Coordinates of C-alpha atoms in Angstrom, one line a residue:
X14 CA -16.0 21.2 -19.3
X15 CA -15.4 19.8 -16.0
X16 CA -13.6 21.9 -13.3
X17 CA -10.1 20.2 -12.4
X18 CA -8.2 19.8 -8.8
X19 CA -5.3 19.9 -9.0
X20 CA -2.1 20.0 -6.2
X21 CA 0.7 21.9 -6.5
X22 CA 3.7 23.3 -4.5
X23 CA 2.6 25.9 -2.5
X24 CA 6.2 26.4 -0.8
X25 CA 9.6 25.5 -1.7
X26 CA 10.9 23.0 0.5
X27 CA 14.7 23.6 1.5
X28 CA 15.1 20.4 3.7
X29 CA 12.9 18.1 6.6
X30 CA 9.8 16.5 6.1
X31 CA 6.9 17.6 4.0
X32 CA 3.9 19.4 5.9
X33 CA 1.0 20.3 5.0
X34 CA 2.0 23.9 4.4
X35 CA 4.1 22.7 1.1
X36 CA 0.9 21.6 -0.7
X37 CA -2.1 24.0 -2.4
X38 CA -4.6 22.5 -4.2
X39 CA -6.1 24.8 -6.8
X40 CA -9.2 24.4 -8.6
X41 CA -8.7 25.1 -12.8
X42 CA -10.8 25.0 -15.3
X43 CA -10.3 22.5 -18.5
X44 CA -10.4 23.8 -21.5
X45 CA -12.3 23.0 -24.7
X46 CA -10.5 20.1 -26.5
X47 CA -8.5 21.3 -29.8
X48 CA -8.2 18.1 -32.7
X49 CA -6.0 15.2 -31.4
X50 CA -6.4 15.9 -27.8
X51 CA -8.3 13.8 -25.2
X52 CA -9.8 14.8 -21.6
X53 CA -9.0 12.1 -19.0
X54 CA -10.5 11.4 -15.3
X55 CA -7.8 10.2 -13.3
X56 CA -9.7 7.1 -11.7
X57 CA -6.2 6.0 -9.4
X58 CA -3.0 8.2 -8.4
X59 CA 0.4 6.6 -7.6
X60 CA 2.3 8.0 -4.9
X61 CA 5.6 7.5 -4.6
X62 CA 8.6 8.5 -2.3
X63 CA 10.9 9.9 -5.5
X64 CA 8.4 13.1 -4.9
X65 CA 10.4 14.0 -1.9
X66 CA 13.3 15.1 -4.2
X67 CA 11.5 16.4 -6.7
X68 CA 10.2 18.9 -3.8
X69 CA 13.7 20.2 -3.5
X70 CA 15.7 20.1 -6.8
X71 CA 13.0 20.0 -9.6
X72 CA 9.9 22.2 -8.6
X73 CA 9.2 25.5 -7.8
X74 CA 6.4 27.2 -6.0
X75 CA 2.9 27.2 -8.2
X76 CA 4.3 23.5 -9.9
X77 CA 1.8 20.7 -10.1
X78 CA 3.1 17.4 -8.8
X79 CA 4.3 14.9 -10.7
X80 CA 3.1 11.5 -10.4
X81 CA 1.9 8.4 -12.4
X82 CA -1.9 7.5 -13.2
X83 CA -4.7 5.5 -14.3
X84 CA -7.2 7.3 -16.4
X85 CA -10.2 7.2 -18.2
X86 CA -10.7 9.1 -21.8
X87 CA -13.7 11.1 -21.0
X88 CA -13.9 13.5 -24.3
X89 CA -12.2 13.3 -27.2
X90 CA -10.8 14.4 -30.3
X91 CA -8.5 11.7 -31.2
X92 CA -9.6 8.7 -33.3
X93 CA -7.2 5.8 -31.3
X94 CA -8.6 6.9 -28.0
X95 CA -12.1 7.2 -28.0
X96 CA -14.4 7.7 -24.7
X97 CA -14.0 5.2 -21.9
X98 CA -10.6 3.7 -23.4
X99 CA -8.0 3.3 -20.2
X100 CA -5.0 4.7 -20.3
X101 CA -1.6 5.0 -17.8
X102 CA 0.8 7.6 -17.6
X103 CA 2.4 10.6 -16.0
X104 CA 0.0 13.0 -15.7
X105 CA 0.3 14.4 -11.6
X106 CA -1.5 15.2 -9.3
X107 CA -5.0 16.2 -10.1
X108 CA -8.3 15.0 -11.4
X109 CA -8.2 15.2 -14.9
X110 CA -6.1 16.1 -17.3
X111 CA -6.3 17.8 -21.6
X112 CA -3.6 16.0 -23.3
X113 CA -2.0 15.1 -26.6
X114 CA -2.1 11.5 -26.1
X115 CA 0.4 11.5 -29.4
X116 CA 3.2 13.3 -27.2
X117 CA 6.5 11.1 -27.4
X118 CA 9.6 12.0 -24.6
X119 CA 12.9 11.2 -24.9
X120 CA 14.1 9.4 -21.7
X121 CA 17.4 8.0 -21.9
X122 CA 17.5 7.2 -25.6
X123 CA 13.8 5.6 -25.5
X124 CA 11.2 6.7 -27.5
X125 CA 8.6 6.6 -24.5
X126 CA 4.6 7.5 -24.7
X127 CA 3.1 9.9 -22.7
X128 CA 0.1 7.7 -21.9
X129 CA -0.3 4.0 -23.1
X130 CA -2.9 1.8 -23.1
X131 CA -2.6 -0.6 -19.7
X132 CA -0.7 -3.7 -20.0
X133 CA -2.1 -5.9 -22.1
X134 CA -0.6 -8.6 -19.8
X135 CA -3.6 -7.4 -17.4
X136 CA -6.4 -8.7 -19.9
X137 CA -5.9 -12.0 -19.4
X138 CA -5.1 -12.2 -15.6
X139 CA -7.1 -11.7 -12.1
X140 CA -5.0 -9.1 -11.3
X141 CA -6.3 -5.4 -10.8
X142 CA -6.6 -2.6 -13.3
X143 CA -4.4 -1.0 -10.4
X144 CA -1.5 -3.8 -10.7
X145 CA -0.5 -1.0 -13.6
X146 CA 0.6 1.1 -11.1
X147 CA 2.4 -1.2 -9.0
X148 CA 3.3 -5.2 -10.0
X149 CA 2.7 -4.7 -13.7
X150 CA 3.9 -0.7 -13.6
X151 CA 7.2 0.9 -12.7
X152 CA 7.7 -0.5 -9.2
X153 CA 7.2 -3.9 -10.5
X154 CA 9.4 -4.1 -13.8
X155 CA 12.6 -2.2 -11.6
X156 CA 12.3 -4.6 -9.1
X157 CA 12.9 -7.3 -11.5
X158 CA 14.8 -6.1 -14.1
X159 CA 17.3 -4.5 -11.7
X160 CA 17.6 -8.1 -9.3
X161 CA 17.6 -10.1 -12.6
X162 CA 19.5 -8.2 -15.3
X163 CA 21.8 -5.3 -13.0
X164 CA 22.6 -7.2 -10.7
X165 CA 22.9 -11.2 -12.7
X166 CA 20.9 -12.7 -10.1
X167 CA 22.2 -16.5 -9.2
X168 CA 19.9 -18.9 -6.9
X169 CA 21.8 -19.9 -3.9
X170 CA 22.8 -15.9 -3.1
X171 CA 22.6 -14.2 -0.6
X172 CA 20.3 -10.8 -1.0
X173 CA 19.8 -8.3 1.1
X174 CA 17.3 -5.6 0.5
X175 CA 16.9 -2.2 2.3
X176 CA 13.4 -0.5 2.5
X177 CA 12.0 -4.5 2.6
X178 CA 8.5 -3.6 2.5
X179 CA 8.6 -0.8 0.1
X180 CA 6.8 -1.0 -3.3
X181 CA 9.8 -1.7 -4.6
X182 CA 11.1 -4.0 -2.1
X183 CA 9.0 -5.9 -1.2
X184 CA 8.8 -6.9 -4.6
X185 CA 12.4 -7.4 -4.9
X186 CA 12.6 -10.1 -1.9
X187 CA 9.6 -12.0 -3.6
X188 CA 11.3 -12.4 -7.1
X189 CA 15.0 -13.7 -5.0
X190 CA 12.7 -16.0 -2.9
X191 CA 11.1 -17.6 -6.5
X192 CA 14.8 -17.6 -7.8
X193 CA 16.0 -20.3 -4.6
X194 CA 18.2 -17.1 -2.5
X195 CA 18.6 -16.3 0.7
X196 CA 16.9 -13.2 1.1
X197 CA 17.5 -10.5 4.2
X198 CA 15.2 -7.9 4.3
X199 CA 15.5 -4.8 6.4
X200 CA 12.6 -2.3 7.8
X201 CA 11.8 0.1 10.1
X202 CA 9.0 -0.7 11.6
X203 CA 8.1 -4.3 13.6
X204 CA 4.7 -4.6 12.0
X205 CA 6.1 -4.6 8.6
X206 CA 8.9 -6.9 9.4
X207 CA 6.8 -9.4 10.9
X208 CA 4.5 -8.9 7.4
X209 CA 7.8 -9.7 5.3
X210 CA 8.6 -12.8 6.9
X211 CA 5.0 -13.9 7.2
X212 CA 3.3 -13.4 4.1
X213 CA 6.0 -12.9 1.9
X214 CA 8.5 -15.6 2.8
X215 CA 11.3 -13.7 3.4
X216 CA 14.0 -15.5 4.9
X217 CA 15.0 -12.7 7.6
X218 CA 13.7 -9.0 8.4
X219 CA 15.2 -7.0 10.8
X220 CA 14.2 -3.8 12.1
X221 CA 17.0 -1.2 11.5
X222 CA 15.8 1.2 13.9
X223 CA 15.8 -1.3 16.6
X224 CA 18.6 -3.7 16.1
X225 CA 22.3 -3.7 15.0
X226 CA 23.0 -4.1 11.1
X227 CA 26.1 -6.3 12.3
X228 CA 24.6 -8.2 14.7
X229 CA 21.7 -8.9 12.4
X230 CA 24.0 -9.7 9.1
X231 CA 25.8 -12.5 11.5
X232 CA 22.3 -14.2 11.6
X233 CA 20.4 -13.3 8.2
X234 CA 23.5 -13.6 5.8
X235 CA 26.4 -15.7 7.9
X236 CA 27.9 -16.7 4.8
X237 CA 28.1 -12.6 3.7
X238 CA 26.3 -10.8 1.1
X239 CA 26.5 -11.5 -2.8
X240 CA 23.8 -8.7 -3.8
X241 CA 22.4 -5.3 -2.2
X242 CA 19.6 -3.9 -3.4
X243 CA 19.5 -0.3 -1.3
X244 CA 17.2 2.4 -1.4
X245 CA 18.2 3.8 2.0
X246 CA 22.3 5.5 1.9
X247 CA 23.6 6.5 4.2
X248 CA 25.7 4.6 7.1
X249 CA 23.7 1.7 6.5
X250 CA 24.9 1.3 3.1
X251 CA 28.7 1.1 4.6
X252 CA 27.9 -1.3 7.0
X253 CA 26.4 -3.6 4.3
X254 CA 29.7 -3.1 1.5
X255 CA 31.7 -4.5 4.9
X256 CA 30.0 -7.8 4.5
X257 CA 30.1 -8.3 1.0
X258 CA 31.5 -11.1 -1.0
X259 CA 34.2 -10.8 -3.3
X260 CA 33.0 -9.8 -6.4
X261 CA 29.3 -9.1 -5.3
X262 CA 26.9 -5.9 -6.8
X263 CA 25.3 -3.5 -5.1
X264 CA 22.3 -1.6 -7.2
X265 CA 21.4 2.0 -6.0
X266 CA 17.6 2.5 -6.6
X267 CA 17.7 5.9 -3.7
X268 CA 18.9 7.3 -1.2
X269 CA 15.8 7.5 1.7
X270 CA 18.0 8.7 4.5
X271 CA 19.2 11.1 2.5
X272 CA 15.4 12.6 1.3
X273 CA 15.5 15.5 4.0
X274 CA 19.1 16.5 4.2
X275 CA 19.7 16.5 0.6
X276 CA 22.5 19.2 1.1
X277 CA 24.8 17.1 4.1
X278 CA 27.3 15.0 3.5
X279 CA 27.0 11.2 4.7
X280 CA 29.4 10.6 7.5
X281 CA 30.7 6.8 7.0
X282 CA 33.6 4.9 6.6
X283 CA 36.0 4.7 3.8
X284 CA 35.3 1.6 1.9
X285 CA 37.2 2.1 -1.2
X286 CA 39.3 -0.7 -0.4
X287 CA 36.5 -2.8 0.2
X288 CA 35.4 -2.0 -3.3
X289 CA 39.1 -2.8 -4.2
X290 CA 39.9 -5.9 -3.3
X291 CA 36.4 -7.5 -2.5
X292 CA 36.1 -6.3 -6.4
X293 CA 32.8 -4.9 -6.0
X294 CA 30.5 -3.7 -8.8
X295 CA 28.3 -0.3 -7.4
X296 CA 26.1 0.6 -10.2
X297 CA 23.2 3.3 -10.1
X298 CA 20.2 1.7 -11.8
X299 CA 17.4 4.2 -13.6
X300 CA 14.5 2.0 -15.4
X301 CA 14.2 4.3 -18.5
X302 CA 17.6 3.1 -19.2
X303 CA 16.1 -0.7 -19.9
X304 CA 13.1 0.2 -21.2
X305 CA 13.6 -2.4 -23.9
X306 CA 13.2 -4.8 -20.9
X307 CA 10.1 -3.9 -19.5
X308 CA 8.0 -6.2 -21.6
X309 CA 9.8 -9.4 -20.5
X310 CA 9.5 -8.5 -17.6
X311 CA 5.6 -7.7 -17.8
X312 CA 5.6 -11.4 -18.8
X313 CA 7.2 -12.9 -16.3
X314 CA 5.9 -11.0 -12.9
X315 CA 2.5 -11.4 -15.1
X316 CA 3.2 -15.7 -15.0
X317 CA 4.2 -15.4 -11.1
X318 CA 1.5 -13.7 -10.1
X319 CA -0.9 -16.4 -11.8
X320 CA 1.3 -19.3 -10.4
X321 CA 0.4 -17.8 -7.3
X322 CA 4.7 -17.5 -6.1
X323 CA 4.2 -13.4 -6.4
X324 CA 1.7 -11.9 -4.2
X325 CA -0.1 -7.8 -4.6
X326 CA -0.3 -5.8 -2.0
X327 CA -1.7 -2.4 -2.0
X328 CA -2.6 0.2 0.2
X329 CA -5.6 2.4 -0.9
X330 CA -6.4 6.1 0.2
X331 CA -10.0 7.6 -1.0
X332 CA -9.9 11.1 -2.0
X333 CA -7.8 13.7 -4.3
X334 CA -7.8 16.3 -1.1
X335 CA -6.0 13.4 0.6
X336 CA -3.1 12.7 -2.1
X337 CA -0.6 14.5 0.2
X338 CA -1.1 13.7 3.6
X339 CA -1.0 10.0 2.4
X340 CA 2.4 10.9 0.5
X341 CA 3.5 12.3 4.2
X342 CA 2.3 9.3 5.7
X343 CA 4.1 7.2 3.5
X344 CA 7.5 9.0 3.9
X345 CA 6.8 8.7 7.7
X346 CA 6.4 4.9 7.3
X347 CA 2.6 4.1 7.4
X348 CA 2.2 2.3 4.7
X349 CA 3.8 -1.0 3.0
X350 CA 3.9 -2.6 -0.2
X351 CA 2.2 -0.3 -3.2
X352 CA 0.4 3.1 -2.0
X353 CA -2.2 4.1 -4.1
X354 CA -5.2 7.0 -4.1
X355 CA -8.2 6.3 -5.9
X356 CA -9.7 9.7 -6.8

């Protein structure tokens, strides 16, 4: 049996940024397969900024990393997956992985797989086996299903997006465009924002590190806001709710700001009567919650992206020993749209 690599927490991270120092990557051995399990080679890893918390509230030291994958059955002992089948699914950090592919979890009343075959949506497009992990995978159905079904999308509103050119939000600007609203993204870097508004369509990016979130509002949404999509917190998040239009719905996907001082308190203004009587709707949004969704949505990003209105774009990083300075990188800014590591 093939000797694994796998990355785990080597110290327990309080608050601040991630350093190399947080991160150990062990060598295991796999062990011989018992019946009805499979040994996969993870082929590509997802890396994603949700990590960050993980780091503080739900590991401790000598924990592997969680993270999403695409894999190949190597070995196996299960009659539905036989060698060389594909598979996706939560399996961390590390090269390969002994699994009961037959594992169900509970997650939020749904009955969800441990590993599933790929979207089948993928077999008849151009798109990449990695579009599983990003467009087709769980970037791509909560960026639509939260914009379409949370938040009731109408063409004609005005959307404004926080973390633009994120994997999810850079999706997210995309599906408003293709819907006929005004979309306002906001970044922070000048690279990305220029990327937004000239590859993407968007209708306005602003870099938030650079220019005024009023000032910027009075040009990208003069009209005010009907739908904010944030992933940021924070005392941006106020100074969107104060230009938002009576009854309009704000969808929480994270908190970014908040990643490295998960223990202070946000020091903004009191908006609760801006909530009141602008009779806002602020709802937390968590994709397992609509899983039943995630195949019309599979369809439809699936159609755009053939129609050519939905573009990919990922990042790619060679290398398991590189899996956490690219998840660094990411949280520092580096990359934009999907980050992935092929292994």
């Amino acid at each position: 049996m093939p000797l694994n690599k796998i990355w785990v927490l080597k110290k327990k991270l309080v608050s601040g940024s991630p350093q190399e120092e947080h991160f150990l990557l062990n060598d295991e051995q796999t062990l011989d397969l018992r019946k009805g399990e499979i040994l996969c080679r993870t082929l590509f890893l997802s890396v994603d900024p949700i990590t960050r918390l993980y780091m503080t509230y739900a590991m401790d030291p000598g924990d592997p990393f969680p993270g999403r994958q695409i894999a190949r059955v190597v070995e196996s002992r299960h009659k539905d997956f036989p060698r060389g089948k594909l598979i996706c699914g939560s399996l961390g950090w590390q090269a390969y992985s002994v699994i009961q592919p037959d594992v169900v979890q509970d997650m939020c009343g749904h009955k969800i797989p441990l590993v599933a075959d790929l979207p089948s949506q993928l077999e008849h497009t151009k798109l990449p086996k990695t579009a599983a992990l990003g467009i087709l995978g769980i970037p791509g159905v909560t960026a639509y299903i939260s914009l379409i079904h949370a938040c009731k999308v109408s063409g004609g509103e005005t959307v404004v997006i926080s973390s633009a050119a994120g994997q999810i939000g850079h999706i997210i600007g995309q599906i408003a465009k293709i819907l006929g609203c005004r979309v306002v993204g906001y970044t922070g870097n000048s690279d990305k924002a220029s990327w937004l508004k000239t590859e993407l369509g968007i209708d306005n990016v602003f870099n938030y590190k650079t220019q005024e979130v009023e000032t910027t509002l009075k040009i990208g949404a003069p009209y005010g806001v009907d739908i904010f999509i944030d992933s940021v917190g924070g005392a941006f998040h106020s100074k969107i709710i104060d230009k938002m239009n009576l009854r309009g719905r704000i969808c929480i996907l994270g908190s970014l700001s908040m990643y490295d001082t998960p223990c202070q308190v946000p020091s903004v203004p009191a908006m609760d009567m801006d909530v009141a009587l602008k009779e806002l709707t602020i709802m937390g949004f968590n994709i397992y919650r609509c899983w039943d969704k995630v195949s019309e949505a599979l369809d439809q990003l699936t159609d755009w992206c053939e129609e050519g209105q939905l573009q990919v774009h990922e990042e790619m990083v060679e290398g398991i020993e590189n899996v956490p300075n690219a998840f660094i990188d990411q949280l520092g800014g580096k990359y934009h749209g999907k980050l992935i590591v092929r292994i």
